[in-house]
Amino acid sequence: MRRVLAGVLATSVVAGLVTLAAHASPRAAADEPVVVVSSTFDDGTAQGWTSRAGEVVEPSTAVARSGTHGLAVTGRAQSWQGPTLSLLDKAQKGIRYDLSVWVRLAAGEAPTQARLSVERRTAGTPSYDQVVGDTAVTANGWVNLRGSYTLAADVDFLATYVELSSATASLHIDDFALSYTPLPPIQTDIPSVKDVLAAHFAVGAAVETAQLLNNHGQLLAKHFNSITPGNTLKWDATEPTEGAFRFTDAETLVAWAKANGAAVRGHTLVWHQQTPAWVFKDAAGNDMTATPENKALLLSRLEAHIRGVVGHFGDDIGVWDVVNEVVDENQADGLRRSKWFEITGLDYLRTAFRVAREVAPNARLVINDYNTNVPAKRDKLYDLVVKLRAEGVPIDAVGHQMHVNVQWPALAETEAMLTKFAALGVDQQITEMDVSIYTDNSQSYPTPPADVLLTQAYRYRDFFELYKKHAADISSVTLWGLADDSTWLDSFPVTRKDHPLLFDTRLQAKGAYWGVVDPGRITSTTTTTTTTTTTTTTSMTMPPVRCTVDYRVGGQWQGGFQAEVRITNATTTAIDGWTLAWSFPDGQRISQLWNGAHTQDGAAVTVKHASWNSALPPGGSVSFGFLGTWTGSNGKPGPFTLNGTRCVG
Ligand code: 9MR
């Protein structure tokens, strides 16, 4: 990458493979945000922002979110046109950046959607990465687009840009910032997960190439002896157009694994998702229907794909998730109604395993699925494996994804899953484990509550104890991610921050880590900080729950919303006079409040009791409500404190 940030040094090497660069002069302090670029346009210039393709981009005083100027963009003719800023000399690979920009439409424009993206080019070939997806924007107010981005490889072009769903609408942007928060060093004085579990099974993490760099790469190398490419071996990544295979990212991961003595789980050859549309087009380019010709064509594409991908890596990949998520327990025959099934019946499974075995005779071949603990699904998968193996289909192992949460499923159900397949004599692997802190879609914690993290730690302890008990049947346990800073659960099943892994967003060991490594340290220890000579352990005694707050948005409309807040005194002592405080995440403002008196200073809100509801008896509740304005996502506020004491909610 032709880039050097002012004051940046190339400093170290991971396994002789990747030269790293770090912000080093002056060295930024861990946890303190560093603003790399800030564009306010208040000097009356465009501050490096230009058009993507001929639209007009100029500083303007028509509207400004702060100061005197914004940047006006007019003359658009394509949805992808919009203001762009080169980041080539500003951002470096392996650093997670936060990008934030405010957007509004020009006066008179009809509401549309805005997105924030990054274009990067390697050897002239462009790729487009979305930082913030479609977000409603209007001419009436500013909307914040905010997201994070990590560049994984060297590039010769790198730029961020704002685009709209509307091809022609004019817009304004203001107050762009590119920043990052340096991470503290990883903990080097704690046991390596892979060493602790070496006698039982391999331990893996699903990763992307950016996670091989810097602190992430160090954490991965220290704790894991297996990796699963999270996306880079899927069909859309490896064969986006027929016969044109792309392996750059996957090769980077495989090379890292070789250099670091880690195994690679190949994920995945056949799936109903992340498969390009061309795969299911007939010879005339139309969507395939179930005809003998289409079946033959699809199976030949499948065979060519597996030969191309598996053959490319040979013995460098010792395990393949040959097929992924093919069971549907709601079907009488237990088979998912995917395009694969509709067009080929069971033959795609037979072909996939046969060809994989032929091309990689030494690899372990896996049938992988989620919810395999659920008895109905477990049994359908079991029946399928029995049937196919009886035909001679070379299925060596069953993969249990284990996307679970702090409550679900029961240990007994999980054990029943393991014992059921053990009786078959197949190998088993835990392939995608994570433990969500959420148990239903309505929950969202601004910061993960200590009691939930504690429960999570015990869940990890219990699951790993179970795996160890059945280690004779389990060859590897893989977590679906490295640390809480990057997890698919942040956007599934709803958008909210989840914390499902062993290491926190700063890559430090959580209670969950101790649950796996040394459960005796769960209750008293959550964080371990290292100095050069000593290890300091911070004790955490669980504070009792003093109060709970139930915050509900009862109605929401363009720019406005109504919320109800219910406070419950969870102690055995009466409270006479209450003040509830919280912080809004998205610039919300209270316009009118009832059953209390409020003050608001920026994001910080304080609500004091009214004369008639000051008493909160033990176990008792009071409620108040308000009308407010919002932009962005109208996220749930928190943390809530009642008379200075932190509440659960
Ligand atoms: O972790 C993957 C995520 O980055 C992708 O956006 C997602 C899209 O399909 O796939 C995720 O991985 C899935 C895995 O391949 C199969 N089991 C479920 C995983 C989580 O969705």
XYZ file of C-alpha atoms and ligand atoms in Angstrom:
670
model
C 0.000 0.000 0.000
C 1.384 3.352 -1.012
C 0.586 4.943 2.254
C 2.251 6.210 5.292
C 0.450 8.029 7.986
C 2.405 10.854 9.504
C 4.313 9.354 12.375
C 3.841 5.746 11.413
C 6.535 3.120 11.696
C 6.754 -0.381 10.346
C 7.598 -2.314 13.454
C 7.171 -6.034 13.577
C 6.607 -9.275 11.817
C 4.189 -12.104 12.504
C 5.730 -15.460 11.730
C 7.842 -13.890 9.047
C 4.770 -13.330 6.945
C 3.196 -9.954 7.278
C 4.995 -6.734 7.888
C 2.974 -4.712 10.295
C 2.745 -1.031 10.704
C 1.805 0.629 13.951
C 1.008 4.165 14.940
C 4.154 4.744 16.833
C 5.515 8.248 16.855
C 4.376 9.661 19.127
C 2.946 6.416 20.470
C -0.777 6.812 21.037
C -2.034 5.754 24.450
C -4.216 2.658 24.587
C -7.936 3.356 24.809
C -7.639 7.038 23.906
C -9.302 7.771 20.559
C -7.027 9.297 17.952
C -8.658 11.408 15.273
C -6.812 10.858 11.997
C -9.010 13.017 9.758
C -11.664 15.547 10.635
C -13.570 17.442 7.936
C -15.701 20.353 9.102
C -15.422 22.498 5.938
C -15.467 25.578 8.155
C -12.365 27.017 6.485
C -14.484 27.341 3.351
C -12.630 24.611 1.445
C -13.636 21.066 0.517
C -10.731 19.734 2.618
C -9.769 17.056 0.111
C -13.288 15.861 -0.681
C -14.008 15.505 -4.382
C -16.660 14.026 -6.635
C -16.645 10.362 -7.651
C -17.557 11.094 -11.240
C -18.202 14.681 -12.211
C -20.940 15.700 -9.771
C -20.365 19.058 -8.093
C -18.855 19.055 -4.601
C -18.328 22.417 -2.919
C -18.299 24.000 0.526
C -21.571 25.697 1.353
C -23.124 27.835 4.027
C -26.653 26.754 3.059
C -26.705 24.321 5.968
C -24.026 23.323 8.450
C -24.340 20.787 11.233
C -21.677 22.644 13.169
C -19.766 25.829 12.489
C -20.397 27.792 9.334
C -20.020 25.361 6.441
C -21.051 21.963 5.204
C -20.214 20.308 1.891
C -22.900 20.527 -0.793
C -23.172 17.872 -3.498
C -25.255 18.632 -6.600
C -25.523 17.452 -10.179
C -25.738 13.725 -9.422
C -26.988 11.364 -12.119
C -26.188 7.919 -10.636
C -26.946 6.493 -7.217
C -23.244 5.695 -6.623
C -22.214 9.304 -7.184
C -21.402 11.305 -4.102
C -18.626 12.999 -2.157
C -15.430 10.998 -1.704
C -12.226 11.380 0.295
C -8.997 9.482 -0.287
C -7.806 7.597 2.794
C -4.771 6.127 1.096
C -2.203 8.074 3.036
C -4.286 8.110 6.177
C -5.435 4.592 7.027
C -3.303 1.524 7.441
C -4.089 -2.138 7.333
C -4.887 -4.085 10.464
C -6.255 -1.086 12.381
C -9.941 -0.874 13.122
C -11.105 2.621 12.230
C -14.312 4.362 13.172
C -15.869 6.438 10.414
C -18.553 9.003 11.133
C -20.248 11.504 8.864
C -23.469 13.537 9.035
C -25.752 13.617 6.024
C -28.908 15.511 5.017
C -30.645 16.081 1.731
C -30.795 19.459 0.036
C -33.962 21.467 0.627
C -36.923 20.135 -1.320
C -35.495 16.651 -1.978
C -37.735 13.649 -1.277
C -36.603 11.243 1.486
C -34.201 8.499 0.360
C -31.483 6.235 1.790
C -27.798 7.008 2.302
C -24.866 4.605 2.673
C -21.229 5.025 3.683
C -18.734 2.823 1.854
C -15.081 2.298 1.084
C -13.646 1.622 -2.344
C -10.273 -0.096 -2.460
C -8.264 -1.210 -5.451
C -5.546 -3.786 -5.710
C -3.675 -3.882 -9.000
C -6.443 -1.727 -10.414
C -9.263 -4.107 -9.475
C -11.868 -2.327 -7.340
C -13.732 -3.777 -4.349
C -16.498 -2.002 -2.495
C -16.997 -2.477 1.240
C -20.075 -1.142 2.961
C -19.352 0.604 6.260
C -22.913 1.766 7.009
C -25.883 0.294 5.134
C -28.996 2.012 3.834
C -30.125 4.641 6.323
C -33.167 6.898 5.921
C -32.257 10.533 5.181
C -34.406 13.610 4.600
C -34.009 17.310 3.930
C -35.251 18.115 7.438
C -32.370 17.110 9.667
C -28.904 15.622 9.924
C -28.452 11.863 10.130
C -25.267 10.285 11.420
C -23.697 7.418 9.469
C -21.228 5.723 11.767
C -19.431 2.407 11.395
C -16.069 0.727 11.571
C -13.671 -0.516 8.959
C -10.481 -2.552 8.942
C -8.309 -2.750 5.876
C -6.851 -6.249 5.582
C -4.353 -6.003 2.745
C -2.154 -3.574 0.870
C -4.017 -1.478 -1.686
C -3.141 1.126 -4.278
C -6.401 3.082 -3.933
C -8.507 3.630 -0.838
C -11.363 6.116 -0.497
C -14.520 6.524 1.502
C -17.688 7.888 -0.086
C -21.339 8.634 0.595
C -23.951 7.488 -1.924
C -27.744 7.575 -2.062
C -30.492 5.254 -3.262
C -31.776 8.219 -5.248
C -29.743 8.737 -8.422
C -30.297 12.487 -8.593
C -30.941 13.934 -5.123
C -28.564 16.643 -3.945
C -27.157 16.362 -0.451
C -25.000 17.920 2.207
C -22.435 16.283 4.441
C -20.650 17.691 7.475
C -18.398 16.729 10.393
C -16.686 13.679 8.923
C -14.195 11.942 11.224
C -11.842 9.017 10.791
C -10.515 7.853 14.131
C -9.217 4.795 15.901
C -8.721 3.712 19.469
C -5.383 1.994 20.064
C -5.715 -1.364 21.773
C -3.770 -2.299 24.875
C -1.264 -5.129 24.390
C -2.680 -8.641 24.497
C -2.163 -10.489 27.762
C 0.912 -12.658 27.388
C 0.980 -14.056 30.916
C -2.267 -16.005 30.818
C -2.520 -19.643 29.716
C -3.020 -20.365 26.033
C -6.422 -21.908 25.433
C -4.896 -24.382 22.963
C -2.327 -25.572 25.525
C -4.885 -25.997 28.266
C -7.034 -28.141 25.969
C -4.224 -29.850 24.054
C -4.943 -33.251 25.559
C -8.570 -33.091 24.481
C -9.053 -31.476 21.069
C -7.862 -28.729 18.760
C -9.265 -25.257 19.459
C -10.097 -22.905 16.644
C -11.478 -19.512 15.756
C -13.225 -18.286 12.629
C -11.279 -15.372 11.178
C -10.932 -12.948 8.310
C -7.581 -11.843 6.930
C -7.568 -8.567 8.891
C -7.472 -10.596 12.095
C -4.051 -12.012 11.266
C -2.498 -8.607 11.856
C -1.214 -6.736 14.892
C -2.831 -7.525 18.257
C -5.465 -9.725 16.659
C -2.826 -11.889 14.992
C -0.920 -12.164 18.255
C -4.063 -13.201 20.132
C -4.946 -15.752 17.469
C -1.464 -17.267 17.470
C -1.326 -17.457 21.257
C -4.618 -19.208 21.870
C -5.707 -21.153 18.799
C -4.259 -24.069 16.837
C -6.981 -24.220 14.225
C -8.620 -21.538 12.089
C -11.738 -21.490 9.967
C -11.951 -18.873 7.231
C -15.230 -17.150 8.138
C -16.103 -16.153 4.572
C -13.117 -16.461 2.260
C -13.681 -20.082 1.200
C -17.380 -19.702 0.454
C -18.516 -20.007 -3.133
C -19.143 -16.281 -3.622
C -15.551 -15.609 -2.583
C -13.819 -18.435 -4.443
C -15.759 -18.674 -7.735
C -17.785 -15.486 -8.187
C -18.043 -16.131 -11.912
C -17.923 -19.534 -13.515
C -14.455 -21.003 -13.737
C -12.722 -17.832 -12.481
C -11.340 -18.912 -9.129
C -10.041 -16.383 -6.602
C -7.996 -17.558 -3.656
C -6.023 -14.523 -2.530
C -7.626 -14.074 0.889
C -7.931 -17.793 1.572
C -4.285 -18.284 0.637
C -3.308 -15.588 3.108
C -5.149 -17.452 5.856
C -3.695 -20.828 4.892
C -0.174 -19.399 4.772
C -0.650 -17.903 8.227
C -1.873 -21.250 9.550
C 1.146 -23.040 8.118
C 3.545 -20.519 9.561
C 1.871 -20.723 12.967
C 1.338 -24.482 13.160
C -2.441 -24.207 13.017
C -4.858 -26.480 11.185
C -7.394 -25.097 8.713
C -11.065 -26.066 8.560
C -12.328 -25.443 5.044
C -15.726 -23.760 5.236
C -17.745 -24.459 3.130
C -18.178 -26.128 -0.280
C -21.978 -26.254 -0.570
C -24.424 -23.898 1.073
C -27.747 -22.317 0.172
C -26.326 -18.882 1.062
C -23.366 -16.957 -0.333
C -23.641 -18.868 -3.599
C -23.530 -16.669 -6.693
C -26.633 -16.432 -8.857
C -24.905 -17.899 -11.938
C -24.725 -21.300 -10.275
C -28.506 -21.688 -10.536
C -28.993 -20.304 -14.067
C -29.809 -22.729 -16.855
C -28.000 -22.942 -20.159
C -30.123 -20.069 -21.506
C -29.362 -17.865 -18.507
C -32.773 -18.263 -16.847
C -33.439 -19.459 -13.317
C -33.127 -23.219 -13.190
C -36.205 -25.365 -12.860
C -36.092 -29.016 -11.910
C -35.313 -30.713 -15.221
C -32.870 -33.545 -15.942
C -30.718 -31.147 -18.004
C -30.505 -28.625 -15.216
C -29.730 -31.310 -12.693
C -26.835 -32.517 -14.825
C -25.605 -28.956 -15.328
C -25.805 -28.085 -11.633
C -24.016 -31.258 -10.557
C -21.281 -30.641 -13.112
C -20.823 -27.107 -11.747
C -20.677 -28.503 -8.244
C -18.071 -31.036 -9.244
C -15.977 -28.408 -11.041
C -16.220 -26.103 -8.038
C -15.053 -28.732 -5.585
C -12.243 -29.849 -7.864
C -11.177 -26.236 -8.267
C -11.290 -25.259 -4.597
C -10.293 -28.443 -2.783
C -7.744 -29.301 -5.452
C -6.125 -25.893 -5.104
C -5.347 -26.338 -1.431
C -4.569 -30.066 -1.402
C -3.287 -31.268 1.947
C -3.020 -27.736 3.327
C -6.657 -28.008 4.384
C -7.276 -31.133 6.425
C -10.991 -30.727 7.170
C -13.830 -29.612 4.898
C -17.349 -28.595 5.800
C -18.461 -30.246 2.584
C -22.109 -29.314 3.018
C -23.606 -26.742 5.328
C -27.119 -26.494 6.804
C -28.887 -29.010 4.572
C -31.365 -30.263 7.182
C -34.832 -28.830 7.819
C -36.581 -30.655 10.600
C -39.931 -29.185 9.538
C -39.914 -31.242 6.368
C -41.148 -34.805 6.699
C -38.011 -36.022 4.947
C -35.819 -33.656 6.963
C -34.269 -32.032 3.896
C -33.972 -28.286 3.361
C -35.816 -27.046 0.296
C -32.798 -25.249 -1.147
C -32.150 -24.797 -4.854
C -29.659 -27.617 -4.495
C -32.342 -29.961 -3.228
C -35.073 -28.766 -5.558
C -32.965 -29.400 -8.636
C -30.894 -32.450 -7.657
C -32.683 -34.148 -4.748
C -30.097 -35.897 -2.585
C -27.605 -36.147 -5.407
C -25.853 -32.892 -4.603
C -24.877 -34.380 -1.260
C -23.652 -37.585 -2.861
C -21.678 -35.691 -5.512
C -20.157 -33.241 -3.060
C -18.777 -35.893 -0.712
C -17.677 -38.206 -3.514
C -15.722 -35.509 -5.325
C -14.235 -34.057 -2.146
C -12.960 -37.491 -1.137
C -11.534 -38.074 -4.565
C -9.694 -34.748 -4.675
C -8.586 -34.695 -1.035
C -8.317 -38.327 0.060
C -6.662 -37.374 3.352
C -9.147 -34.697 4.394
C -11.847 -35.224 6.997
C -15.236 -34.578 5.409
C -17.925 -32.957 7.535
C -21.674 -32.410 7.312
C -22.234 -29.189 9.284
C -25.427 -27.734 10.746
C -26.912 -25.495 13.432
C -29.420 -26.347 16.178
C -28.244 -29.956 16.117
C -29.049 -30.057 19.825
C -32.761 -29.612 19.070
C -34.091 -33.181 19.222
C -36.166 -32.991 16.028
C -33.291 -31.539 14.017
C -30.719 -33.835 15.607
C -32.771 -36.880 14.657
C -33.339 -35.780 11.059
C -29.615 -35.114 10.662
C -28.835 -38.456 12.247
C -31.198 -40.272 9.867
C -29.644 -38.506 6.891
C -26.102 -39.391 7.941
C -27.088 -43.014 8.530
C -28.778 -43.235 5.143
C -25.936 -41.658 3.186
C -23.189 -43.570 4.964
C -25.077 -46.803 4.315
C -24.859 -45.921 0.620
C -21.127 -45.420 0.949
C -21.168 -41.594 0.920
C -17.913 -40.665 2.681
C -19.139 -38.564 5.632
C -16.420 -38.673 8.285
C -17.755 -36.202 10.792
C -20.765 -34.258 11.997
C -20.252 -30.558 12.687
C -22.325 -28.973 15.427
C -22.301 -25.211 14.956
C -23.362 -24.440 18.551
C -24.616 -20.876 18.125
C -26.098 -20.772 21.626
C -26.881 -18.212 24.294
C -26.596 -17.677 28.021
C -29.823 -19.611 28.667
C -30.305 -21.955 25.764
C -29.909 -24.869 25.196
C -29.841 -27.100 28.246
C -26.648 -29.014 28.895
C -28.567 -32.281 28.920
C -29.890 -31.604 25.434
C -26.366 -30.848 24.244
C -25.063 -34.042 25.776
C -27.859 -36.024 24.129
C -26.687 -34.567 20.816
C -23.142 -35.797 21.371
C -24.116 -39.256 22.562
C -26.549 -39.780 19.707
C -23.840 -39.310 17.079
C -21.160 -41.049 19.116
C -23.157 -44.239 18.726
C -22.722 -43.908 14.955
C -18.975 -43.962 15.214
C -18.482 -40.686 13.315
C -16.105 -37.993 14.449
C -17.740 -34.846 15.814
C -16.587 -31.245 15.762
C -17.935 -28.142 17.403
C -17.600 -25.802 14.466
C -19.030 -22.325 15.158
C -19.553 -21.882 18.864
C -20.543 -18.550 20.374
C -22.652 -17.742 23.426
C -24.871 -14.715 22.862
C -25.596 -12.545 25.879
C -29.149 -12.116 24.556
C -32.034 -14.501 24.989
C -34.605 -12.681 22.880
C -34.705 -10.169 20.044
C -35.997 -7.273 22.135
C -32.933 -7.079 24.404
C -30.112 -4.628 23.806
C -27.494 -3.685 26.390
C -25.416 -0.521 25.923
C -22.773 -2.277 28.004
C -22.927 -5.968 28.848
C -24.264 -6.376 32.411
C -21.837 -8.035 34.815
C -24.341 -10.685 35.857
C -24.927 -11.717 32.258
C -21.194 -11.987 31.604
C -20.893 -14.091 34.709
C -23.635 -16.415 33.501
C -21.836 -16.585 30.173
C -18.610 -17.573 31.914
C -20.382 -20.463 33.621
C -21.976 -21.494 30.372
C -18.556 -21.681 28.711
C -17.262 -23.657 31.672
C -20.137 -26.118 31.477
C -20.018 -26.603 27.713
C -16.271 -27.154 27.714
C -16.555 -29.588 30.624
C -19.079 -31.474 28.546
C -16.828 -31.443 25.485
C -13.945 -32.735 27.578
C -16.110 -35.525 28.932
C -16.839 -36.527 25.331
C -13.391 -35.696 23.984
C -12.995 -39.213 22.612
C -15.694 -38.320 20.074
C -14.726 -34.682 19.403
C -11.655 -33.722 17.396
C -11.974 -29.942 17.455
C -13.877 -27.067 19.008
C -14.028 -23.828 17.034
C -15.380 -20.463 18.145
C -17.142 -18.312 15.570
C -14.837 -15.352 15.945
C -11.737 -14.253 17.803
C -12.961 -11.500 20.119
C -16.077 -9.471 20.827
C -14.955 -6.581 18.615
C -16.067 -8.531 15.577
C -18.986 -10.954 15.642
C -21.751 -11.774 13.191
C -24.159 -11.482 16.148
C -23.816 -7.677 16.045
C -26.181 -7.755 13.095
C -28.096 -10.991 13.633
C -30.961 -11.484 14.389
C -31.181 -7.715 15.012
C -28.592 -4.933 15.094
C -27.159 -4.523 18.603
C -23.803 -5.087 20.244
C -23.279 -8.683 21.321
C -20.390 -10.082 23.343
C -20.394 -13.811 22.632
C -16.695 -14.822 22.679
C -13.796 -15.442 25.087
C -12.063 -12.080 24.638
C -13.620 -8.643 24.944
C -13.667 -5.787 22.450
C -10.174 -4.756 23.630
C -8.978 -8.342 23.139
C -8.637 -8.929 26.889
C -9.674 -12.198 28.551
C -13.269 -12.292 29.796
C -14.879 -14.429 32.451
C -15.810 -16.677 29.522
C -12.105 -17.277 28.899
C -11.595 -18.302 32.520
C -14.632 -20.536 32.240
C -12.752 -22.492 29.591
C -9.251 -22.246 31.016
C -9.561 -22.171 34.800
C -13.137 -22.038 36.104
C -11.904 -21.501 39.650
C -11.029 -17.955 38.619
C -14.437 -17.032 37.246
C -16.174 -15.697 40.292
C -13.496 -13.460 41.636
C -11.658 -12.444 38.512
C -12.791 -10.816 35.359
C -9.791 -8.929 34.119
C -6.092 -9.459 34.426
C -3.739 -6.625 33.713
C -0.066 -7.166 33.204
C 2.803 -4.927 34.073
C 6.348 -5.790 33.184
C 6.978 -7.608 36.433
C 3.708 -8.346 38.171
C 0.256 -9.491 37.411
C -2.544 -7.513 38.958
C -5.852 -9.188 39.312
C -8.966 -7.128 39.603
C -11.626 -8.601 41.750
C -15.243 -8.377 40.825
C -17.849 -9.222 43.355
C -21.226 -9.195 41.777
C -23.142 -6.196 43.061
C -26.678 -7.079 44.124
C -29.390 -5.845 41.781
C -30.786 -2.680 43.377
C -33.152 -1.511 40.696
C -34.400 -2.467 37.285
C -35.435 -0.143 34.495
C -37.743 -1.124 31.688
C -37.363 1.349 28.792
C -39.852 0.993 25.964
C -40.366 2.987 22.807
C -44.148 2.919 22.466
C -44.310 4.657 19.093
C -41.841 6.074 16.621
C -42.319 8.250 13.569
C -40.138 10.385 11.329
C -38.087 12.468 13.724
C -40.200 11.759 16.803
C -40.937 9.038 19.334
C -42.729 8.316 22.577
C -41.188 6.253 25.369
C -42.331 4.759 28.685
C -39.872 4.130 31.494
C -40.657 1.933 34.488
C -38.355 1.855 37.496
C -38.561 -0.951 40.037
C -36.981 -0.852 43.490
C -35.394 -4.303 43.787
C -34.190 -3.820 47.377
C -35.967 -4.456 50.645
C -35.627 -0.806 51.647
C -38.092 1.941 50.756
C -36.793 4.772 48.583
C -38.213 8.209 49.282
C -37.391 10.516 46.405
C -35.756 9.235 43.241
C -33.642 10.573 40.425
C -33.009 8.460 37.360
C -30.116 9.288 35.030
C -29.041 7.900 31.666
C -27.286 8.776 28.460
C -28.830 8.749 24.971
C -26.678 7.084 22.294
C -28.093 8.744 19.174
C -28.650 12.416 19.822
C -32.217 11.960 21.077
C -33.774 14.913 22.879
C -36.713 14.930 25.247
C -39.308 17.530 24.282
C -42.002 16.823 26.861
C -42.051 14.541 29.911
C -44.846 13.545 32.292
C -44.882 12.076 35.817
C -41.466 13.597 36.545
C -39.218 16.592 35.861
C -36.314 16.336 33.481
C -33.144 18.136 32.558
C -30.976 17.282 29.583
C -27.393 18.282 28.916
C -26.270 16.892 25.568
C -26.782 13.129 25.747
C -27.089 13.111 29.548
C -30.604 13.056 30.977
C -31.784 13.334 34.556
C -35.385 12.720 35.593
C -36.541 13.583 39.106
C -39.738 12.341 40.732
C -42.901 14.438 40.742
C -44.481 15.378 44.065
C -47.017 12.561 43.809
C -44.706 9.661 42.905
C -41.600 10.145 45.029
C -42.117 6.954 47.045
C -40.695 3.656 45.797
C -41.539 0.951 48.335
C -39.531 -2.330 48.394
C -40.420 -4.196 45.190
C -42.534 -1.223 44.056
C -42.469 0.540 40.688
C -43.116 3.971 39.212
C -43.482 4.945 35.582
C -43.054 8.087 33.592
C -43.209 8.834 29.900
C -41.947 11.339 27.402
C -41.993 12.587 23.842
C -38.657 13.015 22.126
C -36.887 13.651 18.863
C -34.377 11.311 17.270
C -32.042 10.860 14.329
C -29.904 7.880 13.363
C -31.146 4.657 14.869
C -32.938 5.847 18.036
C -30.915 3.315 20.049
C -31.802 2.331 23.565
C -30.164 4.525 26.204
C -28.175 3.457 29.214
C -26.701 2.778 31.614
C -29.476 3.799 34.013
C -28.616 4.917 37.515
C -31.147 5.419 40.293
C -29.988 7.880 42.937
C -26.465 7.163 41.696
C -26.783 3.362 41.794
C -26.505 1.391 38.572
C -29.716 -0.425 37.580
C -30.216 -3.502 35.450
C -31.967 -2.576 32.226
O -19.695 -15.204 9.908
C -20.281 -15.151 8.641
C -20.711 -13.724 8.354
O -19.603 -12.873 8.275
C -21.497 -13.686 7.080
O -21.996 -12.373 6.878
C -22.636 -14.670 7.166
C -23.480 -14.551 5.917
O -23.975 -15.648 5.398
O -22.120 -15.980 7.369
C -21.488 -16.067 8.595
O -21.106 -17.373 8.894
C -22.138 -18.346 8.981
C -21.538 -19.668 8.647
O -20.932 -19.605 7.393
C -22.576 -20.777 8.659
N -23.266 -20.816 9.900
C -23.802 -19.577 10.378
C -22.710 -18.499 10.391
C -23.256 -17.213 10.955
O -24.203 -16.661 10.100
